[in-house]
Amino acid sequence: MISVLILTHNEEQDLPGCLDSVAWSDDIHVLDSESTDRTAEIARERGATVSTRHFDNYAAQRNAGMQLPFRHAWVLVLDADERP
């Protein structure tokens, strides 16, 4: 199986479609950059594990995300507007 990491910031419009596209995974994590919309709420409602981190730059955000406790050795990293 594959874990999924989705990086977000104010993605309430795109996140549902992204989550739908990875519903096959039993380990979905959303690393949110302090959204002010319903992004985190939507992720939780759909069963994703949500973590929050202040955004400083993309590389740092992605690297921080890769430190989350994933269940699987392989991790698919997406932005909320992407679909596999």
Phi, psi and omega in degrees: 000166182234135172276160181231135174240123178243123178268131186223157166200113181049061185243031183299336178281316185271335187299317180304317179295321178296313179299320177300323184287345179241021181298344178290343182273143176263012182212087182247126179242138174245122174256107187260139180264059175056051179299150177252004176253204185269016184308304183297320180298316179298315180300314180296317180302330182263010172091006179281152172274126185249130172236154181236140178211138175296133181279124173248316171199163187298315182299316180295321180295313179297316179298320177297319178299324181289352177268357180293158183279085180281151178280334188240156183289330180262136181231125174267123181254127181227153162271158186296339179269009179253155176226139177286000000 
